[in-house]
Tab-separated table of N, CA, C and O in Angstrom:
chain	number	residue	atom	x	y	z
P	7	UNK	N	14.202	-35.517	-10.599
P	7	UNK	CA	13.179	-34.589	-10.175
P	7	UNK	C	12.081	-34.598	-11.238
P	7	UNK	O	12.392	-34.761	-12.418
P	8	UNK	N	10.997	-34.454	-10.923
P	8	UNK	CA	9.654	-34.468	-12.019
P	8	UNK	C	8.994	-33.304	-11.235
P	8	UNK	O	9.186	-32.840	-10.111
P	9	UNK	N	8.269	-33.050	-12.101
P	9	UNK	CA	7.330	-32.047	-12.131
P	9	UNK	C	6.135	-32.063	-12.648
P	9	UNK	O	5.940	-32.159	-13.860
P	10	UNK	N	4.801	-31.928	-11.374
P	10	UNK	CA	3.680	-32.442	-12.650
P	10	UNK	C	3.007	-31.172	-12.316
P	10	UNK	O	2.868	-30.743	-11.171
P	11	UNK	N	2.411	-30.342	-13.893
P	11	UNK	CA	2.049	-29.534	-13.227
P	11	UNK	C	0.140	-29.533	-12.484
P	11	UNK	O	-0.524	-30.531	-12.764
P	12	UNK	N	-0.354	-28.732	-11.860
P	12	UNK	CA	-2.333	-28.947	-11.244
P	12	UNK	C	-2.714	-27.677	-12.120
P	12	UNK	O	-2.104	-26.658	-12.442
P	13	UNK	N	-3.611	-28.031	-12.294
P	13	UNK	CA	-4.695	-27.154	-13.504
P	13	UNK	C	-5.992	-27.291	-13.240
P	13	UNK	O	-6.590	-28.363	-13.338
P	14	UNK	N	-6.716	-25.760	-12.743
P	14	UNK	CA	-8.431	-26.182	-12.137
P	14	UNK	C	-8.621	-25.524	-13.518
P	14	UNK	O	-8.191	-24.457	-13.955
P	15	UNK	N	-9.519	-26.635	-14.165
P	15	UNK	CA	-10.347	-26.107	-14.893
P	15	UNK	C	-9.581	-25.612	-16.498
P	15	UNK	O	-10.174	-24.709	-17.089
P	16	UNK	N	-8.566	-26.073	-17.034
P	16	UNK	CA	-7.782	-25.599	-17.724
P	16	UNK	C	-6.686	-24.218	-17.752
P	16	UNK	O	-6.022	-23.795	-18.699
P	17	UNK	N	-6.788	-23.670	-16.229
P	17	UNK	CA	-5.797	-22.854	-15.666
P	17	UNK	C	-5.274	-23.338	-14.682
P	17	UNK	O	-5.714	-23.754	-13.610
P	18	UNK	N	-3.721	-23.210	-15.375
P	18	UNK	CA	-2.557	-23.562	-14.403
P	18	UNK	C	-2.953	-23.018	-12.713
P	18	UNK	O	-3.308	-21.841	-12.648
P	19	UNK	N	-2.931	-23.420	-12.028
P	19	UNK	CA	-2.970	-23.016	-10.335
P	19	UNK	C	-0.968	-23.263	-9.356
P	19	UNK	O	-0.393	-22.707	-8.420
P	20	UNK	N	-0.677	-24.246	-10.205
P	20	UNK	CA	-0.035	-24.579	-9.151
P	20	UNK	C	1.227	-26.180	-9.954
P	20	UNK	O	0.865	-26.682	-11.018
P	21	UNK	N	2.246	-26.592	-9.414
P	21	UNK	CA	2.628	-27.748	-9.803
P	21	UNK	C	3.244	-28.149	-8.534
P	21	UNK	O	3.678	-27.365	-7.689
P	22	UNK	N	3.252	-29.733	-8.447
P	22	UNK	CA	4.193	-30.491	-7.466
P	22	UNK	C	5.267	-30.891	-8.105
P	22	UNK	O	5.342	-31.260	-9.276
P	23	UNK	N	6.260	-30.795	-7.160
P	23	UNK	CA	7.638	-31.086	-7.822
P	23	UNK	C	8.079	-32.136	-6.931
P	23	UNK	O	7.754	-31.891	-5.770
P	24	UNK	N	8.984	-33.694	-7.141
P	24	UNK	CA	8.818	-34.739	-6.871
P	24	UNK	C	9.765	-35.025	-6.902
P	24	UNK	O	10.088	-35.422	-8.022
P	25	UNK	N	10.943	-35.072	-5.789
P	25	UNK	CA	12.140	-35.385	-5.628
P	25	UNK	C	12.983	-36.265	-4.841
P	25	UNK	O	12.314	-36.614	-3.868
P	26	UNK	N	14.101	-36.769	-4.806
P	26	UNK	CA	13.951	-37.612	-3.988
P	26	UNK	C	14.152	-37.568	-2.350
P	26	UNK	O	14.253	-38.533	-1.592
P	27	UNK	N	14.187	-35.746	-1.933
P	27	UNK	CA	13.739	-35.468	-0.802
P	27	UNK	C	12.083	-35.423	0.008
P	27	UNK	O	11.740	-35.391	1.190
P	28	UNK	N	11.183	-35.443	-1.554
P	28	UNK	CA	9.569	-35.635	-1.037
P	28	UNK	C	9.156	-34.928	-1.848
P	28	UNK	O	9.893	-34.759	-2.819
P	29	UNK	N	8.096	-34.353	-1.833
P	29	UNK	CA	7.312	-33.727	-2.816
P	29	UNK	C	6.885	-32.034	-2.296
P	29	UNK	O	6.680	-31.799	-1.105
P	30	UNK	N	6.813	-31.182	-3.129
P	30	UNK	CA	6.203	-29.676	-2.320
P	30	UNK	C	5.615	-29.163	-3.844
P	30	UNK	O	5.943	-29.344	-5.016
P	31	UNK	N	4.481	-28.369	-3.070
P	31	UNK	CA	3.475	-28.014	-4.246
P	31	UNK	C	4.402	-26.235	-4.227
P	31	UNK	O	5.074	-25.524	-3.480
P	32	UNK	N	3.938	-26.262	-5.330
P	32	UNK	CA	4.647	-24.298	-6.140
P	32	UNK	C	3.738	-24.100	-6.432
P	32	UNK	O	3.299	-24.897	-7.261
P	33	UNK	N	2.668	-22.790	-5.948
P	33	UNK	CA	1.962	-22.392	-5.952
P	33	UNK	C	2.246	-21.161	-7.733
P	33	UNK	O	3.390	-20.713	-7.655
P	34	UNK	N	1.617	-20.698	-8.915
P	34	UNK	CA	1.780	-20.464	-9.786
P	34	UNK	C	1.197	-19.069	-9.686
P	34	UNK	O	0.046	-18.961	-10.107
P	35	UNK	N	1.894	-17.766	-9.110
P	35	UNK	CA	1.053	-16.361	-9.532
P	35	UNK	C	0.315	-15.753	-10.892
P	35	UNK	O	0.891	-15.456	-11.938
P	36	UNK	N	-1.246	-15.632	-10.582
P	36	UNK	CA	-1.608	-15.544	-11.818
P	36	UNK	C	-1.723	-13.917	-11.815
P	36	UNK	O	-2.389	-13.153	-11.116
P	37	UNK	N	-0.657	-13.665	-13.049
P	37	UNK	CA	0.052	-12.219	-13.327
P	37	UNK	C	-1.621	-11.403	-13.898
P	37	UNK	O	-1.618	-10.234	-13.511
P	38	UNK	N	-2.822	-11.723	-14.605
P	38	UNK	CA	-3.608	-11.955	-15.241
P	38	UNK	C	-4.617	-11.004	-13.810
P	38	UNK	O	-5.165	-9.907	-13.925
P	39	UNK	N	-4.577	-11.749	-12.779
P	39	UNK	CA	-5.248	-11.343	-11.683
P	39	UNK	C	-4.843	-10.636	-10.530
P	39	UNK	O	-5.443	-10.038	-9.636
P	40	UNK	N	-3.087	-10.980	-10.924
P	40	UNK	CA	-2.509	-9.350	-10.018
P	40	UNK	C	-2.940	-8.301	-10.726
P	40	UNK	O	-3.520	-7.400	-10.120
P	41	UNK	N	-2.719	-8.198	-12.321
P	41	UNK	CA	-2.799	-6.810	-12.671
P	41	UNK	C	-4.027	-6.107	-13.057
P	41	UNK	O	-4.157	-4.976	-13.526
P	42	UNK	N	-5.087	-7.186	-12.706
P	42	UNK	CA	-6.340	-6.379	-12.395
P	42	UNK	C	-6.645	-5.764	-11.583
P	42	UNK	O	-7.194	-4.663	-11.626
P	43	UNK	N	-6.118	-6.823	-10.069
P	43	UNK	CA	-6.071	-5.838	-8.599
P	43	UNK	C	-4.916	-4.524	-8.928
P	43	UNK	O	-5.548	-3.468	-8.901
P	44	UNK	N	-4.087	-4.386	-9.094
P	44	UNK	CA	-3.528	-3.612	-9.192
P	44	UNK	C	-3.959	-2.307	-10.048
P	44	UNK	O	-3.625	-1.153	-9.776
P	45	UNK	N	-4.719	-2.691	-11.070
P	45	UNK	CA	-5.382	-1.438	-11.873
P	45	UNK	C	-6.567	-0.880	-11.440
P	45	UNK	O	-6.908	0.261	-11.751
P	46	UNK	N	-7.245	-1.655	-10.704
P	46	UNK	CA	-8.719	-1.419	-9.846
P	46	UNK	C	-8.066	-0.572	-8.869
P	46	UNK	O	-8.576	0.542	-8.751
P	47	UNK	N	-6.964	-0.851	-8.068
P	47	UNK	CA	-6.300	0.131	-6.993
P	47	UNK	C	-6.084	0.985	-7.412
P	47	UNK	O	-6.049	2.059	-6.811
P	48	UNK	N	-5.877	0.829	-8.510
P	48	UNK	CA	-5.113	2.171	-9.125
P	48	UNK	C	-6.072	3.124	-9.375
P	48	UNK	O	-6.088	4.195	-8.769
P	49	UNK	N	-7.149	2.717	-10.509
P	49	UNK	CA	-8.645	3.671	-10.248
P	49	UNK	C	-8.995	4.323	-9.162
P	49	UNK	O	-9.112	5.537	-8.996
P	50	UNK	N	-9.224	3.069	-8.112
P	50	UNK	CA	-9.618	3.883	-7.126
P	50	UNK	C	-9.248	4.697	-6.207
P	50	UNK	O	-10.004	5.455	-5.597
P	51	UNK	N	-7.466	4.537	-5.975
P	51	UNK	CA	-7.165	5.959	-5.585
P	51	UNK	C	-7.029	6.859	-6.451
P	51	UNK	O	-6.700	7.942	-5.966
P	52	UNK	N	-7.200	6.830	-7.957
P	52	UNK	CA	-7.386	8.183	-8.885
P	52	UNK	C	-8.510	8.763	-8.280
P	52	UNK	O	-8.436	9.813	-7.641
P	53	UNK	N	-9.751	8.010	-8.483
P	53	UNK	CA	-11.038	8.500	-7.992
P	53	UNK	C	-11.093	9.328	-6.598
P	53	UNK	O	-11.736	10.369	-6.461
P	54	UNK	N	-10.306	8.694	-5.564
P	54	UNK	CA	-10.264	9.279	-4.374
P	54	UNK	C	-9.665	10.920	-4.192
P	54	UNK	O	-10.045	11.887	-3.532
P	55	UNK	N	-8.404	10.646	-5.248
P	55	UNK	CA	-8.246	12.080	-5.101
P	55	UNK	C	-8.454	12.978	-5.755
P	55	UNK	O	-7.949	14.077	-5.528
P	56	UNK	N	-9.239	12.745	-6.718
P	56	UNK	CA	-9.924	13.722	-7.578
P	56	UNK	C	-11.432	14.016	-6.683
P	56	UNK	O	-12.029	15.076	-6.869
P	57	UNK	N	-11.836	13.227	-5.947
P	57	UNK	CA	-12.975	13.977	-5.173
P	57	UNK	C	-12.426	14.572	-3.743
P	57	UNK	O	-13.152	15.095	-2.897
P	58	UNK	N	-11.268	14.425	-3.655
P	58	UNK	CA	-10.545	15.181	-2.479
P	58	UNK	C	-10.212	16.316	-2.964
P	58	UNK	O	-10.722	17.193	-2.267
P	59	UNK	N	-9.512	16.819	-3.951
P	59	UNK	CA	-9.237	17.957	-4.418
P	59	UNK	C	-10.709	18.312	-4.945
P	59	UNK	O	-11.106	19.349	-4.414
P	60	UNK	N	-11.350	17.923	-5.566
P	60	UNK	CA	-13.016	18.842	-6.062
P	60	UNK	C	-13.472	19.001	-4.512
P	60	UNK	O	-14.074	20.075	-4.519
P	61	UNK	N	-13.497	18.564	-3.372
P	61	UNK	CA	-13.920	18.708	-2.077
P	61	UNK	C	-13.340	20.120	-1.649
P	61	UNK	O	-13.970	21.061	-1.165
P	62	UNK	N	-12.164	20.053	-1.905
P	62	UNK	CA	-11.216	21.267	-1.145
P	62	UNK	C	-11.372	22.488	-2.046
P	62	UNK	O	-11.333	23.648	-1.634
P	63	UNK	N	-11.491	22.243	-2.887
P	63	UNK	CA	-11.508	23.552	-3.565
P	63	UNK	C	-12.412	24.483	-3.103
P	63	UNK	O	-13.542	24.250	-2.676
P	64	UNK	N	-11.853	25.566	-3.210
P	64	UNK	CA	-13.491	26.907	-2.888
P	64	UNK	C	-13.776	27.616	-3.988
P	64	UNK	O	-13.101	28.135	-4.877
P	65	UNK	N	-15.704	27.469	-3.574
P	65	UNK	CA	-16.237	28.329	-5.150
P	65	UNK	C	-15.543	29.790	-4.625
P	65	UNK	O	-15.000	30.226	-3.610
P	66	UNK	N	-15.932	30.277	-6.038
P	66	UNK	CA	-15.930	31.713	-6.283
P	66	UNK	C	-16.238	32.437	-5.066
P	66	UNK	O	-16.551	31.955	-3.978
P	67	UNK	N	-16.089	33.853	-5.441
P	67	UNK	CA	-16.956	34.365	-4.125
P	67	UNK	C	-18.051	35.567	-4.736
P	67	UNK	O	-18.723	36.426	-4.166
P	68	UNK	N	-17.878	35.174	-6.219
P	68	UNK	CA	-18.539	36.560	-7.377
P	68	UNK	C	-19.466	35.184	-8.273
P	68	UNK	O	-19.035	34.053	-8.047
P	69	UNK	N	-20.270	35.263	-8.913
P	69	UNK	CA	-20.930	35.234	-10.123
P	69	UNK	C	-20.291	35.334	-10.883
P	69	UNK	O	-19.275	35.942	-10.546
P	70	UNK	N	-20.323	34.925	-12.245
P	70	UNK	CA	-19.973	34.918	-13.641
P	70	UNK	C	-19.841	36.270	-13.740
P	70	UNK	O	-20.710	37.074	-13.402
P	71	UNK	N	-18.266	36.669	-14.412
P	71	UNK	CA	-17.702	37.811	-14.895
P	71	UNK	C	-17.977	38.225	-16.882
P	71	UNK	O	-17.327	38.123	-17.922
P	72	UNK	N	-18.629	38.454	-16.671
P	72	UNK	CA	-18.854	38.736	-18.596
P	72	UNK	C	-18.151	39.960	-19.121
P	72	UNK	O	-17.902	40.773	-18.231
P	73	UNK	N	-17.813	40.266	-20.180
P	73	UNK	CA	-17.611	41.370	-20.642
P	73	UNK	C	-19.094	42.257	-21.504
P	73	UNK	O	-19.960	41.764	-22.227
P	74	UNK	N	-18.943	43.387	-21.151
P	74	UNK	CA	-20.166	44.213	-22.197
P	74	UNK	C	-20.178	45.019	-22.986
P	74	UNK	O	-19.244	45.817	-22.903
P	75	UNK	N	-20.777	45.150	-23.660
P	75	UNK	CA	-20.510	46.421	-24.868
P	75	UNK	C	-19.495	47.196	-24.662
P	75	UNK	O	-19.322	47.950	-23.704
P	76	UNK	N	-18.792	47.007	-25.597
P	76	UNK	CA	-17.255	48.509	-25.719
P	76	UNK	C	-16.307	47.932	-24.750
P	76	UNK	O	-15.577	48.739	-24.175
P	77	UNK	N	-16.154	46.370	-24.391
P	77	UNK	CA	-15.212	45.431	-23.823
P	77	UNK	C	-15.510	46.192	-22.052
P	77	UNK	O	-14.417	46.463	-21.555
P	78	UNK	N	-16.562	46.507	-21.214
P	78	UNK	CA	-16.296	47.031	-19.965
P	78	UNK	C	-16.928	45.836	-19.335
P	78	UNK	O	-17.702	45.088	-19.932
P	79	UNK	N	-16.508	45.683	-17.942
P	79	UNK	CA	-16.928	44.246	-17.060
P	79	UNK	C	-17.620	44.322	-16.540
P	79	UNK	O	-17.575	45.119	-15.603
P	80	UNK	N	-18.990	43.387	-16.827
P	80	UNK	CA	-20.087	43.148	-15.776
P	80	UNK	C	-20.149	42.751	-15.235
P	80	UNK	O	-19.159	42.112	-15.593
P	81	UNK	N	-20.659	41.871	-13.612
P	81	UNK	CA	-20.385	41.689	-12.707
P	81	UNK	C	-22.385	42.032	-12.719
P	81	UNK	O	-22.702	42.613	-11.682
P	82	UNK	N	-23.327	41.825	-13.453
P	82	UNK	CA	-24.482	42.201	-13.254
P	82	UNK	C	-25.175	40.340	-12.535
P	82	UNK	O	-24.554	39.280	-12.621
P	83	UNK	N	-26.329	40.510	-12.006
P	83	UNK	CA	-26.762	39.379	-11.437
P	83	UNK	C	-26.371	38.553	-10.493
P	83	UNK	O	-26.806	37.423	-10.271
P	84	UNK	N	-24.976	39.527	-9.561
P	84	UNK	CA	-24.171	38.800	-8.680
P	84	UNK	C	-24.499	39.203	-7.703
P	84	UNK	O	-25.273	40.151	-7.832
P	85	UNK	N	-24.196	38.832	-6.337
P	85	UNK	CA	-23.748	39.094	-5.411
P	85	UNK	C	-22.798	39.447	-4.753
P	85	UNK	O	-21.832	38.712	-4.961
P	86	UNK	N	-22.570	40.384	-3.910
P	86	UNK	CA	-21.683	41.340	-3.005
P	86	UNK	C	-21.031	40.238	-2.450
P	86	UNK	O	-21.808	39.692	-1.667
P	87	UNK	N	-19.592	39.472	-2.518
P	87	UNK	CA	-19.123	38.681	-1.794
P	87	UNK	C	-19.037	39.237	-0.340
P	87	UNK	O	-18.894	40.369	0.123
P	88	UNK	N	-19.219	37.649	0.346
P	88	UNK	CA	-19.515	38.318	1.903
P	88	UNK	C	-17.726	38.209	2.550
P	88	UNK	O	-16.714	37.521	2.415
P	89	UNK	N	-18.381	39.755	3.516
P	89	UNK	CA	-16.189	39.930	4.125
P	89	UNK	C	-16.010	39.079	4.624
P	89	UNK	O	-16.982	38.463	5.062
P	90	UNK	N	-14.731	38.592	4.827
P	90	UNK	CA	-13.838	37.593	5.218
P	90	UNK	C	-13.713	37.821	6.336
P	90	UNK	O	-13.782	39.036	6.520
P	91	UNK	N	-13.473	36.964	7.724
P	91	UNK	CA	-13.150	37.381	9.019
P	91	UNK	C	-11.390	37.975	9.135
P	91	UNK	O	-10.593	38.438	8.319
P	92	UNK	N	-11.351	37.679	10.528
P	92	UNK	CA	-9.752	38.067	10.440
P	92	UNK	C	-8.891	36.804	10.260
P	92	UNK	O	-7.933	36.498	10.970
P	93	UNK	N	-9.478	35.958	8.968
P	93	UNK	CA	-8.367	34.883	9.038
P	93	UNK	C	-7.213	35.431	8.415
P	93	UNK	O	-7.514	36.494	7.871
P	94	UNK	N	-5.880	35.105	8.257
P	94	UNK	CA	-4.659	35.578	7.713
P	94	UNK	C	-4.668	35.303	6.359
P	94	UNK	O	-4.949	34.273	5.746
P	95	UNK	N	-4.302	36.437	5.984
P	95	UNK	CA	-4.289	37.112	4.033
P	95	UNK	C	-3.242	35.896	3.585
P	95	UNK	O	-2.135	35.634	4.056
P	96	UNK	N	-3.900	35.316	2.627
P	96	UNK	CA	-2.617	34.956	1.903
P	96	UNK	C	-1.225	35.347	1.213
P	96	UNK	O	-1.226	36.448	0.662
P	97	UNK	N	0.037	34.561	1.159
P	97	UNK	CA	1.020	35.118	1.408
P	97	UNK	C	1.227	35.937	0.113
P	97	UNK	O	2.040	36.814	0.408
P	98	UNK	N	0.879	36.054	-1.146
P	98	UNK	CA	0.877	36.681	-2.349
P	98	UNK	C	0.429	37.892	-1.359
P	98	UNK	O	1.393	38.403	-0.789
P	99	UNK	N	-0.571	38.337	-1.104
P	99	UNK	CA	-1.288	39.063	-0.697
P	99	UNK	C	-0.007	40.312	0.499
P	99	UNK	O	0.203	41.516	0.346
P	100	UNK	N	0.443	39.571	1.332
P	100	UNK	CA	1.021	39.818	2.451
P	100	UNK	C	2.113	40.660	1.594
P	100	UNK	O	2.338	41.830	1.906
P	101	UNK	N	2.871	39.966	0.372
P	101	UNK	CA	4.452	40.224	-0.490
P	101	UNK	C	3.533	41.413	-1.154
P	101	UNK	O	3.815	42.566	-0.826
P	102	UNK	N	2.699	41.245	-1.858
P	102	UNK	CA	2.369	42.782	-2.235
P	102	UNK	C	2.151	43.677	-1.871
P	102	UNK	O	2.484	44.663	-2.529
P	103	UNK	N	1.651	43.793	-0.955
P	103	UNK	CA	1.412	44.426	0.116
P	103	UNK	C	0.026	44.860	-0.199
P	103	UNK	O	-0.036	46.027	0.188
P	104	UNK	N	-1.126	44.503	-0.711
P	104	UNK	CA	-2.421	45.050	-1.229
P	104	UNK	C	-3.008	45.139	-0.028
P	104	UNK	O	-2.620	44.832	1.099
P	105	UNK	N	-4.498	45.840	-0.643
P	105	UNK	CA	-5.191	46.404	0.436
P	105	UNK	C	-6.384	45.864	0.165
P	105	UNK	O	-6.688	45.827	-1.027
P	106	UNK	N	-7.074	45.474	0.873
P	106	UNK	CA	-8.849	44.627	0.895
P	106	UNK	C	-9.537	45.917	0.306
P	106	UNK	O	-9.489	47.120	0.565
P	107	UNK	N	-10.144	45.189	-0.525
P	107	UNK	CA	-11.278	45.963	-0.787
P	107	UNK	C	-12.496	45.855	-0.588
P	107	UNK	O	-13.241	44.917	-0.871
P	108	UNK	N	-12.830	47.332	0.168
P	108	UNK	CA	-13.926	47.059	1.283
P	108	UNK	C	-15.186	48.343	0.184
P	108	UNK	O	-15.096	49.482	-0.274
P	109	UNK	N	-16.030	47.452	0.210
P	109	UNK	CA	-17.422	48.346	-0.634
P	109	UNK	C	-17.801	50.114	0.087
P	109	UNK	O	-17.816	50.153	1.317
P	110	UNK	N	-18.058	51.346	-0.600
P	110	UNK	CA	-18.187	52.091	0.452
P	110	UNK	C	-20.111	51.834	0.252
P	110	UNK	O	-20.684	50.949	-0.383
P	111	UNK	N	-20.583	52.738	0.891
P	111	UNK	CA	-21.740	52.758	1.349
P	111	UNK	C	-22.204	54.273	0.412
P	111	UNK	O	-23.335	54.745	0.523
């Protein structure tokens, strides 16, 4: 059996092996260029789901909370978050049993 190996360009590609059943080429995996595809995949589903989760997330529903003189909480320059319809309370919400707080007039 012999073996010669094919080289494009000074990288191995491949060798024929030469026997006295005939000859068949062995194609040579270049590990070099799997594990680039493989790390590029890999990026890019990092990337994907880090803009899937920054997508899903929900802002605030307040302005920046500061503290003020003598440690009391401001809440100045905000807006009145707008009420929620009747979608269903979350389940923290449901186990505590809390109560919405609704602004009086």
């Amino acid at each position: 059996m012999t073996v010669l190996p094919v080289a494009d360009g000074g990288r191995p590609i491949g060798a024929w092996v030469v026997g006295p059943d005939g000859a068949a080429f062995r194609p040579v995996v270049d590990l070099t260029l799997l594990g680039g595809a493989a790390l590029a995949a890999a990026g890019a589903a990092t990337v994907a789901i880090a803009v899937a989760v920054a997508a899903g997330r929900r802002r605030p529903d307040i302005g920046t909370v500061t503290m003020g003189p003598g440690g009391w909480v401001s809440v100045k320059r905000t807006a009145l978050p707008p009420l929620r319809s009747g979608a269903p309370r979350p389940w923290w919400a449901r186990a505590l049993r809390t109560r919405r707080l609704v602004p009086q007039p």
